[in-house]
Short mmCIF file of C-alpha atoms and ligand atoms in Angstrom, two decimals:
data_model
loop_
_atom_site.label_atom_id
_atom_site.label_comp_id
_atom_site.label_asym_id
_atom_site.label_seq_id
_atom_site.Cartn_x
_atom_site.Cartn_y
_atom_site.Cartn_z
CA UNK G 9 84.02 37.53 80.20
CA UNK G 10 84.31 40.07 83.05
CA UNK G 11 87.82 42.04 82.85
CA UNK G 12 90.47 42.45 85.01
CA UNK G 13 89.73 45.62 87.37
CA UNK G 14 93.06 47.60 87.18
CA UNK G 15 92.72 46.86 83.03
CA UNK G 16 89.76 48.62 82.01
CA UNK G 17 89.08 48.98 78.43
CA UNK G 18 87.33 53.02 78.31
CA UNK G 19 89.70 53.98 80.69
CA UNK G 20 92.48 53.35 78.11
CA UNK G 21 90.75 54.54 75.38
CA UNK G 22 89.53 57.51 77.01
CA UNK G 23 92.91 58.31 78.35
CA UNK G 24 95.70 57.20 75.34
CA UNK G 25 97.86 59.54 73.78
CA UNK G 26 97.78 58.15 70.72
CA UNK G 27 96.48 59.06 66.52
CA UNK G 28 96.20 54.65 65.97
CA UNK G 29 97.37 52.21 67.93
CA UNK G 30 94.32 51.35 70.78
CA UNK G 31 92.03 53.79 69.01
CA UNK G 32 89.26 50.36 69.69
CA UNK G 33 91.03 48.40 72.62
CA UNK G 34 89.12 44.89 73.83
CA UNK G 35 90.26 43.47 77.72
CA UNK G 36 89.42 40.13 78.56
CA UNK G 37 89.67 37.97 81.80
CA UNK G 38 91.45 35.13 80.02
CA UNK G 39 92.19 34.21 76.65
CA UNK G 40 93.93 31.68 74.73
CA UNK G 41 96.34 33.88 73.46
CA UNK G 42 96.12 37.86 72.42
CA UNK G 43 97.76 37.47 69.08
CA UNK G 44 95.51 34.19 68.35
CA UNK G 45 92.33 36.40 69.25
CA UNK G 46 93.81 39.81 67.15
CA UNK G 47 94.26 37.36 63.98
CA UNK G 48 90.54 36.44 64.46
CA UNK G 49 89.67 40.17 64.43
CA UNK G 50 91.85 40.69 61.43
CA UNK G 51 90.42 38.47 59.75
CA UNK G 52 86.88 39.74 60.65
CA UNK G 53 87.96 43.60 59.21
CA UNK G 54 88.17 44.92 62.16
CA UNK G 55 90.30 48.31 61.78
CA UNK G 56 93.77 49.13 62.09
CA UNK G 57 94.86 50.22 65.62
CA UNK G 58 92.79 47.26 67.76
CA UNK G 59 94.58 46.31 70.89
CA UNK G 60 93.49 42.73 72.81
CA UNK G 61 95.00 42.90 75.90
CA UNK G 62 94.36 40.06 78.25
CA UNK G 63 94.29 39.66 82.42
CA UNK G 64 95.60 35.90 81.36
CA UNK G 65 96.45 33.69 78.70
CA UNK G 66 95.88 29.93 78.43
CA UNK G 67 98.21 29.71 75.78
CA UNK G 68 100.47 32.45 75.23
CA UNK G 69 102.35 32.18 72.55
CA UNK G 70 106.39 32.89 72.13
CA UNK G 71 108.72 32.30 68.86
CA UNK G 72 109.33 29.29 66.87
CA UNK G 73 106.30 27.02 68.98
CA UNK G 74 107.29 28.00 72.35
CA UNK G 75 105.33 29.43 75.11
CA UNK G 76 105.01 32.28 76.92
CA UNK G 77 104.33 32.26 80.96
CA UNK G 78 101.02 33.94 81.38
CA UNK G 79 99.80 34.63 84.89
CA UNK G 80 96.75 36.34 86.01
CA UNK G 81 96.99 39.56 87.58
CA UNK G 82 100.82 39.84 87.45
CA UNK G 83 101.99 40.99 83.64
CA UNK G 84 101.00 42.90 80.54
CA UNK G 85 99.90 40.65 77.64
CA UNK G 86 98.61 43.12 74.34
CA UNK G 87 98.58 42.37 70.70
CA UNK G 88 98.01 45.16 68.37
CA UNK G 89 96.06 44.63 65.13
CA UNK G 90 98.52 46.76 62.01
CA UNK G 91 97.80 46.75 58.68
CA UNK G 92 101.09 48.16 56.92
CA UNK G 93 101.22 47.97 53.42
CA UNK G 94 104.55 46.30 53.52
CA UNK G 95 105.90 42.96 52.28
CA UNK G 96 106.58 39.94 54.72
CA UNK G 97 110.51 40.96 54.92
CA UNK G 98 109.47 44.00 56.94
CA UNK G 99 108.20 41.76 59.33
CA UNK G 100 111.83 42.03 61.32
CA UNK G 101 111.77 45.78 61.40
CA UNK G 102 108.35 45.68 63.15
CA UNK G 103 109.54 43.07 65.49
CA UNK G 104 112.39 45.63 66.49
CA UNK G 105 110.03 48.78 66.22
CA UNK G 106 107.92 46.41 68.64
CA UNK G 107 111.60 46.36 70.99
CA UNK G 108 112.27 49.74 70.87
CA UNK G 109 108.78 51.05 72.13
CA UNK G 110 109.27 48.22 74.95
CA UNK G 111 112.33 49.54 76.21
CA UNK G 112 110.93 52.88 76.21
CA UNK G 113 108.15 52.43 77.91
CA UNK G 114 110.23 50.38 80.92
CA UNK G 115 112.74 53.11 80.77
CA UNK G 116 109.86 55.03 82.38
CA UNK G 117 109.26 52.75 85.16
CA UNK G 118 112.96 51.84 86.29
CA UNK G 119 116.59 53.72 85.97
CA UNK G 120 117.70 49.94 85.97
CA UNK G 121 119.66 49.28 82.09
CA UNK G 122 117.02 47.94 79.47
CA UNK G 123 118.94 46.16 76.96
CA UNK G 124 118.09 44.40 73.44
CA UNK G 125 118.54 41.06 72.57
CA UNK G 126 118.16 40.28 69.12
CA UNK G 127 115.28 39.87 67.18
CA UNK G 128 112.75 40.03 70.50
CA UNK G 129 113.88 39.98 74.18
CA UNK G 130 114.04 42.43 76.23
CA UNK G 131 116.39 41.99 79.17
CA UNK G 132 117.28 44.10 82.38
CA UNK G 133 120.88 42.79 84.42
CA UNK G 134 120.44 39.45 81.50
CA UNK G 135 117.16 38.52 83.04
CA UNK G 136 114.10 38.06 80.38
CA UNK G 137 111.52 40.94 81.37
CA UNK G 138 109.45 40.85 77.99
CA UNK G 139 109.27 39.59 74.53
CA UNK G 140 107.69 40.74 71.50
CA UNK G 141 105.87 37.63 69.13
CA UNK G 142 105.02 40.08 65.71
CA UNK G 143 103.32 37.58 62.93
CA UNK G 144 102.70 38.49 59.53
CA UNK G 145 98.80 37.00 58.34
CA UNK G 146 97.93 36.29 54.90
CA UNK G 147 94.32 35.44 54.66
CA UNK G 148 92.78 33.22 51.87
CA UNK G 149 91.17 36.34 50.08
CA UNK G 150 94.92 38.07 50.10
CA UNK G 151 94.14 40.10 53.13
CA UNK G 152 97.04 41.10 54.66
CA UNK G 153 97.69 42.29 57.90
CA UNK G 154 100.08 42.58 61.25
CA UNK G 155 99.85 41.27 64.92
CA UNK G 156 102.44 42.83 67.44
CA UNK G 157 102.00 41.04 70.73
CA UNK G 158 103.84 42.17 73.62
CA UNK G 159 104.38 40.07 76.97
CA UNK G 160 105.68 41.94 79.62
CA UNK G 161 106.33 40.81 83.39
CA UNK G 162 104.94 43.50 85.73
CA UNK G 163 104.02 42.19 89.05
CA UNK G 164 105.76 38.81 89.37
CA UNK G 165 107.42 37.75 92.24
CA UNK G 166 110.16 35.17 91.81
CA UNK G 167 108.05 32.09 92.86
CA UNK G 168 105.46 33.15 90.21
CA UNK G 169 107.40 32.04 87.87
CA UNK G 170 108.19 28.02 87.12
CA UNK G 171 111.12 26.79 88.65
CA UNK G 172 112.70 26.40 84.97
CA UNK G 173 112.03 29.96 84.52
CA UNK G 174 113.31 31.39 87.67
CA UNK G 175 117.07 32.05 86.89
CA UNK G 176 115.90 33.61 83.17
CA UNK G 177 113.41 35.72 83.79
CA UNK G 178 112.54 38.76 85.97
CA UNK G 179 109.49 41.05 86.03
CA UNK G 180 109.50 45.12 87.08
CA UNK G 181 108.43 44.66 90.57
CA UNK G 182 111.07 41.86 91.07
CA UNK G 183 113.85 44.76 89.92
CA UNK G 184 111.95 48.05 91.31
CA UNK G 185 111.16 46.82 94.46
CA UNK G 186 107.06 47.95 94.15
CA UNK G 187 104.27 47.23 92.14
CA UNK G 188 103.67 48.55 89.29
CA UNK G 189 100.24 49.93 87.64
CA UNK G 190 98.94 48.07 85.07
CA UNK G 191 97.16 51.17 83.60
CA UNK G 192 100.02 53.35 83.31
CA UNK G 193 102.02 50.71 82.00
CA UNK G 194 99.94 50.13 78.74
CA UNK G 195 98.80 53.75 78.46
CA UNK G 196 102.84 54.48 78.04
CA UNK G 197 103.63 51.59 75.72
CA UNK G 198 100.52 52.61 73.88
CA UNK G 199 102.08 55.63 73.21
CA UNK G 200 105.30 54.42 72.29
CA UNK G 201 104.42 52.25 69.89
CA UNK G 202 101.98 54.75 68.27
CA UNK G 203 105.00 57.08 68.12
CA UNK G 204 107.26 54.67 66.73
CA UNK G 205 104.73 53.15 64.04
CA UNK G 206 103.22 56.34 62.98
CA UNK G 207 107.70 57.93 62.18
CA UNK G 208 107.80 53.96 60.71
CA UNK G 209 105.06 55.02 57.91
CA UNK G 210 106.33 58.02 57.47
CA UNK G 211 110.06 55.84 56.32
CA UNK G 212 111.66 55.63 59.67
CA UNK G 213 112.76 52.22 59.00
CA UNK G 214 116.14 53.34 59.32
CA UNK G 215 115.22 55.45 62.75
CA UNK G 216 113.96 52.21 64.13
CA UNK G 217 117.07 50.38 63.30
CA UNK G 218 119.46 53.11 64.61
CA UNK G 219 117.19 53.37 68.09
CA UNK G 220 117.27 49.66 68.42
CA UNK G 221 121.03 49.71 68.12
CA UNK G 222 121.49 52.27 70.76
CA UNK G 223 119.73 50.02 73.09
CA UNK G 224 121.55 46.55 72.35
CA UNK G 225 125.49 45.71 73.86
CA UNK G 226 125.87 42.38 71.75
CA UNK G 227 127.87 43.89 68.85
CA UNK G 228 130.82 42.85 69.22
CA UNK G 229 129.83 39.64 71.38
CA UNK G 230 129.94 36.07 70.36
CA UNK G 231 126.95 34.51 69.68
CA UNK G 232 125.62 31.05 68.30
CA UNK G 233 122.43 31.22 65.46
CA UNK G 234 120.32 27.88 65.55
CA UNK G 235 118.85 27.52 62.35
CA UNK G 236 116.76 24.51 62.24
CA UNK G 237 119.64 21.57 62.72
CA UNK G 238 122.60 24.13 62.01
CA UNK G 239 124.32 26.05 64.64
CA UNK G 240 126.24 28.27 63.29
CA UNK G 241 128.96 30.64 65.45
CA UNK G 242 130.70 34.50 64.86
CA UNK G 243 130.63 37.78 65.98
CA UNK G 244 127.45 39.43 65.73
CA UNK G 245 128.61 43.25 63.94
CA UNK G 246 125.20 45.02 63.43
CA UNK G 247 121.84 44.66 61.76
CA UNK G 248 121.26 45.81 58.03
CA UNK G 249 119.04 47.71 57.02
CA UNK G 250 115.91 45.01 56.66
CA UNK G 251 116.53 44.41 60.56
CA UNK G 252 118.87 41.24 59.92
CA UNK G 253 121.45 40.47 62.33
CA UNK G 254 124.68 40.32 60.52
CA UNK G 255 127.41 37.82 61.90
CA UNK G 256 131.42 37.50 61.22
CA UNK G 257 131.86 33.70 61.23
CA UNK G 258 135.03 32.39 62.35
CA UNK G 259 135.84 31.67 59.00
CA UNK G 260 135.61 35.80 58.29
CA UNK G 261 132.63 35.50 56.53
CA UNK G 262 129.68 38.40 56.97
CA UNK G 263 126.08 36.46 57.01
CA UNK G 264 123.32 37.85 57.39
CA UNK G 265 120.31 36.00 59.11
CA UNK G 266 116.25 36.84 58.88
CA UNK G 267 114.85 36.81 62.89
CA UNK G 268 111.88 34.22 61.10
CA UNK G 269 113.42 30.93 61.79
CA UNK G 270 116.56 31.13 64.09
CA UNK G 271 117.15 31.48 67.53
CA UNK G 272 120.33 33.03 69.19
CA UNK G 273 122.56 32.22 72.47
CA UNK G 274 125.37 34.71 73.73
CA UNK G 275 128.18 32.81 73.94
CA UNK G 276 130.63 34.77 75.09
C1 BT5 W 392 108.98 35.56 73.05
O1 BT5 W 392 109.19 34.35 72.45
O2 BT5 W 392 109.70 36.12 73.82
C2 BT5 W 392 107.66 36.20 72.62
C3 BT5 W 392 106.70 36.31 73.75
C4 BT5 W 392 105.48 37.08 73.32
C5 BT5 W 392 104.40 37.00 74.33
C6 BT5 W 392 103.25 37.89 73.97
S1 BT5 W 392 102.08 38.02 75.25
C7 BT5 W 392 100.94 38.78 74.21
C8 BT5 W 392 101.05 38.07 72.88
N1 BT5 W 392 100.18 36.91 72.82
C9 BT5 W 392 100.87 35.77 72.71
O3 BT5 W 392 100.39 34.62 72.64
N2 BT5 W 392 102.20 36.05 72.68
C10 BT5 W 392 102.44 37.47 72.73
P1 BT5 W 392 110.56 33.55 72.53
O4 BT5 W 392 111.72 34.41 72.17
O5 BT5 W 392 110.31 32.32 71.72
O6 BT5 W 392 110.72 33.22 74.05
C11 BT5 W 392 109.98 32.20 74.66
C12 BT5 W 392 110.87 31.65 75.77
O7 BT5 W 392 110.96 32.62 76.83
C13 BT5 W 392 110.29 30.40 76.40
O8 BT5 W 392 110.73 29.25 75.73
C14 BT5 W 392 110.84 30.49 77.83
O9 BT5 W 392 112.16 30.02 77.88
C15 BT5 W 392 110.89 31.98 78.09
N3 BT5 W 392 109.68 32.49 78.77
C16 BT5 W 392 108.42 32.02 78.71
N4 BT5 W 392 107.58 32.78 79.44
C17 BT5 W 392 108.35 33.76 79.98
C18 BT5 W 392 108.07 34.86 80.83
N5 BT5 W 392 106.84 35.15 81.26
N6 BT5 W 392 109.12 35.64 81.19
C19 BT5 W 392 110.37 35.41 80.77
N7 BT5 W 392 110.71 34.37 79.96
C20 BT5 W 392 109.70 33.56 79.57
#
């Protein structure tokens, strides 16, 4: 599979700043989806720190069975192979650590606000730039192991995305007004997540919490959790300290809800 030209797999190892994440880094033309492919890898042994990144993806994947928008040529679309020795109810805090190095990293591009949405978008003026898919894998010999994938739209103009996507979402060049470099792009949220995951291990759970706060404005907001057939409404008032987005209800009472199976509207 030839790879995209601007995305070339030496040139990003040869040039990252980083001690794990891309130290082996694999580009492909088009793919099903990068996570789908990193699982395969994982499963195969391959080491911690491999990054898929992919020109296109077939299927790319988003939360809950949805799907992410995958163009050639026009966004960023990397999965990261971890293997943290950490339970399955870290699996938020990654997602966030995953958020913060985002925001980061676009923070270098544009002076335009990067806000958080919890568990995984990342939104500039309320517009959907990128979002984070991190799965936990559990294989039938009890290996364990991580995939962060990352989606980010780069080079989209507005009628590259789908009509029902074209109020939502918003790429950099859409809100910079020029194109962006694909290689600079993943060289800095290389970096960024390296430098997030490697003060992680050393028990900057907290750190990552606090950072991701900083970067959020929906404390205080009303928001609506879907939880399978339940909808349930309140305040949102912080995350603790597993990453879980804690709600006042209107009833008063403080819930806190895991990012795995709920999905969450701003309502107000
Ligand atoms: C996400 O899911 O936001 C996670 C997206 C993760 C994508 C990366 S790309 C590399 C790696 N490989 C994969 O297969 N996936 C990861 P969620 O919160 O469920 O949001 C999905 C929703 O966002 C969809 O239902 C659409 O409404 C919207 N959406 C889809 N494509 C989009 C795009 N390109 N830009 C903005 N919004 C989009």
């Amino acid at each position: 599979m030839p790879e995209p030209k601007d995305l070339d797999a030496e040139k990003i190892k040869n040039n990252r700043k980083t001690v794990l994440i891309g130290s082996e880094v694999l580009v492909f033309d088009a793919v099903d989806s990068t996570n789908t492919l990193a699982k395969k890898y994982l499963q195969q042994k391959v080491q911690e720190g491999l990054v898929v990144i992919a020109d296109s993806q077939t299927q790319g994947r988003g939360r809950l069975g949805r799907s992410w928008h995958s163009l050639p040529g026009m966004g960023l679309y990397l999965s990261a192979v971890l293997k943290p020795r950490v339970a399955p109810e870290h699996l938020s805090q990654l997602t966030l650590l995953a958020g913060v190095a985002a925001v980061l990293t676009v923070n270098e591009f544009t002076s335009q606000k990067v806000r958080l949405k919890w568990p995984n978008d990342i939104l500039i003026n309320g517009k959907k730039l990128a979002g984070i898919l991190c799965e936990y894998c559990v294989f039938d010999n009890g290996d364990t192991g991580v995939i962060l994938g990352i989606g980010i739209n780069v080079n989209h103009t507005a009628s590259d995305f789908p009509e029902e996507l074209r109020t939502t979402a918003t790429s950099l060049l859409l809100e910079t007004g020029h194109r962006i470099d694909r290689l600079t792009l993943t060289l800095s949220l290389l970096e960024h997540l390296d430098q997030q995951y490697q003060a992680y291990l050393l028990g900057g759970e907290q750190g990552v919490i606090r950072q991701w706060a900083e970067h959020t404005d929906m404390f205080g907001k009303k928001v609506r959790i879907t939880r399978g057939r339940e909808s349930i409404t309140g305040t949102a008032t912080g995350l603790d300290s597993w990453g879980n987005l804690l709600l006042r209800t209107e009833t008063g009472e403080e819930m806190a809800f895991d990012s795995g199976e709920v999905s969450l509207d701003l309502s107000g």
